[in-house]
mmCIF file of C-alpha atoms in Angstrom:
data_model
loop_
_atom_site.group_PDB
_atom_site.id
_atom_site.type_symbol
_atom_site.label_atom_id
_atom_site.label_comp_id
_atom_site.label_asym_id
_atom_site.label_seq_id
_atom_site.Cartn_x
_atom_site.Cartn_y
_atom_site.Cartn_z
ATOM 1 C CA MET A 1 -22.328 -10.155 -5.160
ATOM 2 C CA SER A 2 -18.823 -10.065 -3.747
ATOM 3 C CA SER A 3 -17.919 -6.076 -2.292
ATOM 4 C CA PRO A 4 -14.482 -5.799 -5.051
ATOM 5 C CA THR A 5 -17.118 -6.422 -7.774
ATOM 6 C CA ARG A 6 -19.942 -3.656 -6.831
ATOM 7 C CA LEU A 7 -17.381 -1.425 -5.544
ATOM 8 C CA VAL A 8 -15.237 -1.830 -9.308
ATOM 9 C CA VAL A 9 -18.130 -1.249 -10.875
ATOM 10 C CA LEU A 10 -20.305 1.283 -8.922
ATOM 11 C CA GLY A 11 -16.328 3.392 -9.556
ATOM 12 C CA ALA A 12 -16.637 2.859 -13.021
ATOM 13 C CA VAL A 13 -20.222 4.024 -13.540
ATOM 14 C CA HIS A 14 -19.176 7.298 -12.127
ATOM 15 C CA GLN A 15 -16.070 7.381 -13.992
ATOM 16 C CA PHE A 16 -18.111 7.142 -17.290
ATOM 17 C CA GLN A 17 -22.133 7.911 -16.991
ATOM 18 C CA PRO A 18 -24.036 7.395 -18.240
ATOM 19 C CA VAL A 19 -22.604 4.350 -19.743
ATOM 20 C CA HIS A 20 -23.954 1.000 -20.848
ATOM 21 C CA GLY A 21 -23.169 -2.931 -18.925
ATOM 22 C CA TYR A 22 -21.445 -3.923 -22.814
ATOM 23 C CA PHE A 23 -18.990 -0.538 -22.421
ATOM 24 C CA LEU A 24 -18.231 -1.603 -18.857
ATOM 25 C CA ARG A 25 -17.066 -4.757 -19.994
ATOM 26 C CA ARG A 26 -15.212 -4.488 -22.231
ATOM 27 C CA GLU A 27 -13.404 -1.012 -20.413
ATOM 28 C CA LEU A 28 -12.480 -3.292 -17.101
ATOM 29 C CA MET A 29 -11.622 -6.358 -18.858
ATOM 30 C CA THR A 30 -8.346 -3.767 -20.139
ATOM 31 C CA TRP A 31 -7.647 -3.313 -16.477
ATOM 32 C CA LEU A 32 -7.305 -7.131 -16.008
ATOM 33 C CA VAL A 33 -9.753 -7.185 -13.247
ATOM 34 C CA ASP A 34 -10.223 -10.264 -14.417
ATOM 35 C CA GLU A 35 -7.493 -11.163 -12.558
ATOM 36 C CA TRP A 36 -6.954 -8.799 -9.834
ATOM 37 C CA ALA A 37 -10.702 -8.867 -8.219
ATOM 38 C CA ASN A 38 -11.911 -12.083 -9.556
ATOM 39 C CA ILE A 39 -14.954 -9.848 -11.372
ATOM 40 C CA GLN A 40 -15.667 -12.356 -15.123
ATOM 41 C CA PRO A 41 -17.321 -10.403 -17.270
ATOM 42 C CA GLY A 42 -21.129 -11.690 -16.629
ATOM 43 C CA SER A 43 -20.719 -10.435 -12.869
ATOM 44 C CA ILE A 44 -20.746 -6.850 -14.585
ATOM 45 C CA TYR A 45 -24.218 -7.301 -15.549
ATOM 46 C CA ASN A 46 -25.621 -9.030 -12.387
ATOM 47 C CA ALA A 47 -23.651 -5.778 -10.541
ATOM 48 C CA LEU A 48 -25.424 -3.034 -12.298
ATOM 49 C CA ARG A 49 -28.763 -5.026 -11.985
ATOM 50 C CA SER A 50 -28.035 -5.374 -7.942
ATOM 51 C CA LEU A 51 -26.788 -2.052 -7.870
ATOM 52 C CA GLU A 52 -30.085 -0.889 -9.386
ATOM 53 C CA GLN A 53 -32.132 -2.928 -6.821
ATOM 54 C CA ASP A 54 -30.336 -0.739 -4.800
ATOM 55 C CA GLY A 55 -30.985 2.342 -5.523
ATOM 56 C CA TYR A 56 -27.558 2.859 -6.342
ATOM 57 C CA VAL A 57 -27.426 3.622 -10.092
ATOM 58 C CA ARG A 58 -30.539 4.345 -12.755
ATOM 59 C CA GLU A 59 -31.305 3.386 -16.144
ATOM 60 C CA SER A 60 -30.746 6.375 -17.868
ATOM 61 C CA GLY A 61 -31.837 5.673 -21.334
ATOM 62 C CA THR A 62 -31.431 2.809 -24.462
ATOM 63 C CA GLU A 63 -29.617 2.892 -27.528
ATOM 64 C CA SER A 64 -29.959 0.353 -31.034
ATOM 65 C CA ASP A 65 -27.328 0.090 -32.885
ATOM 66 C CA GLY A 66 -28.815 -1.692 -36.255
ATOM 67 C CA LYS A 67 -29.312 -5.149 -35.836
ATOM 68 C CA ARG A 68 -27.953 -4.949 -32.691
ATOM 69 C CA PRO A 69 -29.969 -5.746 -29.562
ATOM 70 C CA ALA A 70 -30.478 -2.707 -26.885
ATOM 71 C CA ARG A 71 -28.551 -1.905 -24.546
ATOM 72 C CA THR A 72 -29.804 -0.272 -21.654
ATOM 73 C CA SER A 73 -27.460 2.594 -19.629
ATOM 74 C CA TYR A 74 -26.692 3.785 -16.231
ATOM 75 C CA THR A 75 -25.771 6.779 -14.539
ATOM 76 C CA ILE A 76 -24.926 6.430 -10.922
ATOM 77 C CA THR A 77 -27.947 8.566 -7.979
ATOM 78 C CA PRO A 78 -26.941 10.069 -5.697
ATOM 79 C CA ALA A 79 -27.702 7.271 -2.859
ATOM 80 C CA GLY A 80 -24.600 5.956 -4.978
ATOM 81 C CA GLU A 81 -22.316 8.577 -4.804
ATOM 82 C CA VAL A 82 -22.726 8.392 -1.181
ATOM 83 C CA GLU A 83 -22.683 4.402 -0.868
ATOM 84 C CA LEU A 84 -19.310 4.477 -3.826
ATOM 85 C CA MET A 85 -17.884 7.382 -1.344
ATOM 86 C CA ARG A 86 -18.473 4.664 2.190
ATOM 87 C CA MET A 87 -16.525 1.333 0.076
ATOM 88 C CA LEU A 88 -13.870 3.694 -1.346
ATOM 89 C CA ARG A 89 -12.674 5.570 1.798
ATOM 90 C CA ASP A 90 -13.378 1.929 3.474
ATOM 91 C CA THR A 91 -10.786 0.033 1.082
ATOM 92 C CA LEU A 92 -7.827 3.122 1.493
ATOM 93 C CA TRP A 93 -8.196 3.502 5.081
ATOM 94 C CA ASN A 94 -8.263 -0.924 6.168
ATOM 95 C CA VAL A 95 -5.721 -2.543 5.478
ATOM 96 C CA GLU A 96 -5.213 -6.358 5.182
ATOM 97 C CA PRO A 97 -2.448 -8.752 5.552
ATOM 98 C CA PHE A 98 -2.725 -10.731 2.924
ATOM 99 C CA ASP A 99 -5.134 -9.202 0.469
ATOM 100 C CA THR A 100 -4.005 -7.132 -3.232
ATOM 101 C CA GLN A 101 -7.764 -6.014 -4.280
ATOM 102 C CA ALA A 102 -7.486 -3.550 -1.826
ATOM 103 C CA VAL A 103 -4.634 -1.185 -3.479
ATOM 104 C CA MET A 104 -5.527 -2.307 -6.546
ATOM 105 C CA VAL A 105 -8.749 -0.465 -6.287
ATOM 106 C CA ILE A 106 -7.068 2.894 -4.590
ATOM 107 C CA ALA A 107 -5.306 3.142 -7.989
ATOM 108 C CA SER A 108 -8.317 2.806 -9.983
ATOM 109 C CA PHE A 109 -10.764 4.896 -8.801
ATOM 110 C CA MET A 110 -8.700 7.140 -6.201
ATOM 111 C CA PHE A 111 -9.454 10.477 -8.227
ATOM 112 C CA ILE A 112 -12.952 10.196 -6.917
ATOM 113 C CA LEU A 113 -10.966 11.812 -3.453
ATOM 114 C CA SER A 114 -9.575 14.450 -2.283
ATOM 115 C CA ARG A 115 -5.964 14.390 -2.868
ATOM 116 C CA GLN A 116 -5.651 15.795 0.634
ATOM 117 C CA GLU A 117 -7.473 12.197 1.399
ATOM 118 C CA VAL A 118 -6.331 10.009 -0.647
ATOM 119 C CA ILE A 119 -2.444 11.349 1.218
ATOM 120 C CA ALA A 120 -3.507 10.892 4.366
ATOM 121 C CA GLY A 121 -5.220 7.239 3.675
ATOM 122 C CA LEU A 122 -1.491 6.543 1.406
ATOM 123 C CA GLU A 123 0.392 7.482 5.276
ATOM 124 C CA HIS A 124 -2.256 5.787 7.377
ATOM 125 C CA ARG A 125 -1.774 2.786 5.326
ATOM 126 C CA ILE A 126 2.112 3.060 5.622
ATOM 127 C CA SER A 127 1.509 2.566 9.665
ATOM 128 C CA LYS A 128 -0.662 0.693 9.518
ATOM 129 C CA ILE A 129 1.843 -1.986 7.031
ATOM 130 C CA ASP A 130 4.310 -1.552 9.645
ATOM 131 C CA ALA A 131 1.890 -2.561 12.346
ATOM 132 C CA ILE A 132 0.981 -6.087 10.557
ATOM 133 C CA VAL A 133 4.599 -6.876 9.572
ATOM 134 C CA LEU A 134 5.549 -6.439 13.262
ATOM 135 C CA THR A 135 2.960 -8.919 14.649
ATOM 136 C CA ASN A 136 3.764 -10.542 11.245
ATOM 137 C CA GLY A 137 7.110 -10.704 12.718
ATOM 138 C CA PHE A 138 5.803 -12.571 16.561
ATOM 139 C CA HIS A 139 3.595 -15.034 14.188
ATOM 140 C CA ILE A 140 7.146 -16.423 12.689
ATOM 141 C CA GLU A 141 8.969 -16.470 16.228
ATOM 142 C CA ASP A 142 5.274 -18.302 17.712
ATOM 143 C CA THR A 143 6.308 -20.842 14.798
ATOM 144 C CA ALA A 144 9.584 -21.354 15.502
ATOM 145 C CA ARG A 145 8.527 -22.262 19.388
ATOM 146 C CA SER A 146 5.990 -24.359 18.519
ATOM 147 C CA GLU A 147 5.539 -28.460 18.594
ATOM 148 C CA THR A 148 2.360 -28.993 16.909
ATOM 149 C CA THR A 149 2.781 -26.117 13.634
ATOM 150 C CA PRO A 150 4.899 -27.037 10.472
ATOM 151 C CA LYS A 151 7.858 -25.075 10.051
ATOM 152 C CA TYR A 152 7.162 -24.172 6.749
ATOM 153 C CA VAL A 153 4.315 -21.940 7.775
ATOM 154 C CA ARG A 154 6.246 -19.285 8.753
ATOM 155 C CA GLU A 155 6.353 -18.533 5.137
ATOM 156 C CA ILE A 156 2.579 -17.183 5.267
ATOM 157 C CA PHE A 157 4.200 -14.384 6.891
ATOM 158 C CA GLU A 158 7.757 -14.174 5.353
ATOM 159 C CA LEU A 159 4.981 -13.632 2.076
ATOM 160 C CA SER A 160 2.835 -10.848 3.383
ATOM 161 C CA THR A 161 6.073 -9.068 4.164
ATOM 162 C CA ALA A 162 6.888 -9.077 1.559
ATOM 163 C CA ARG A 163 4.536 -8.021 -0.282
ATOM 164 C CA LEU A 164 2.953 -5.487 2.399
ATOM 165 C CA LYS A 165 6.849 -3.185 2.379
ATOM 166 C CA ALA A 166 6.620 -3.566 -1.398
ATOM 167 C CA GLU A 167 2.832 -2.056 -0.806
ATOM 168 C CA GLN A 168 4.342 0.464 1.315
ATOM 169 C CA GLU A 169 6.998 1.250 -0.843
ATOM 170 C CA TRP A 170 4.269 2.368 -3.811
ATOM 171 C CA ALA A 171 2.097 4.201 -1.213
ATOM 172 C CA ARG A 172 5.382 5.901 -0.584
ATOM 173 C CA SER A 173 6.568 7.147 -3.764
ATOM 174 C CA LEU A 174 2.822 7.498 -4.996
ATOM 175 C CA ALA A 175 2.180 9.579 -2.066
ATOM 176 C CA GLU A 176 4.948 11.897 -2.620
ATOM 177 C CA ARG A 177 4.078 12.120 -6.925
ATOM 178 C CA LEU A 178 0.064 13.437 -4.964
ATOM 179 C CA ARG A 179 2.060 15.924 -3.217
ATOM 180 C CA GLN A 180 3.755 17.345 -6.407
ATOM 181 C CA GLY A 181 0.445 17.247 -8.199
ATOM 182 C CA GLU A 182 1.195 14.033 -10.325
ATOM 183 C CA TYR A 183 -3.317 13.455 -11.213
ATOM 184 C CA SER A 184 -6.496 15.273 -10.596
ATOM 185 C CA PHE A 185 -8.506 15.035 -7.854
ATOM 186 C CA ALA A 186 -11.777 15.474 -6.379
ATOM 187 C CA ASP A 187 -10.934 18.291 -4.536
ATOM 188 C CA ASP A 188 -8.023 19.584 -7.596
ATOM 189 C CA PRO A 189 -9.896 23.220 -9.560
ATOM 190 C CA ARG A 190 -11.609 22.344 -12.590
ATOM 191 C CA GLU A 191 -9.561 24.703 -14.584
ATOM 192 C CA GLU A 192 -6.601 22.831 -13.155
ATOM 193 C CA ARG A 193 -7.575 19.835 -13.350
ATOM 194 C CA PRO A 194 -5.040 17.511 -15.628
ATOM 195 C CA ARG A 195 -5.974 14.725 -18.213
ATOM 196 C CA ARG A 196 -6.303 11.332 -16.089
#
């Protein structure tokens, strides 16, 4: 099972628990995870089984509704909470030059972390993107000087730079909105938490 599938399904169990696989499948498909995370509906059920085997989720009950098959509900375990935080932090704090899945996961589950950590992680991403864009410039120069690399290969680095600059603009805007109090986070006082 891919790491994005594992993280998305574990995060969704955390968010909606107790929850059954059919609800997760239906809900996550409305998030278009099949497009941005390449998660197919069947892989959600496989992920639940794998997460259960690893001790990150557990069955919390089974419900039947008329003639429909029984549905098993799941909740996240304490070990699952630790694993979710580890994977989410890893996603927030690491920038991959050609990967768009990370920012989609961050947008989906940032509320699990503290507001302060998300802002700090976004600021780190902004700085890291500056470094990658600079590196891409050197790759473009190398391509231009190369006697064997086709000149159009530079477009790989141009595209990466354009995508990263767009992500950087989004991260700056989001960090500012978070500083102004938009959305609710794990460290917000319960009585002040706005609805997600």
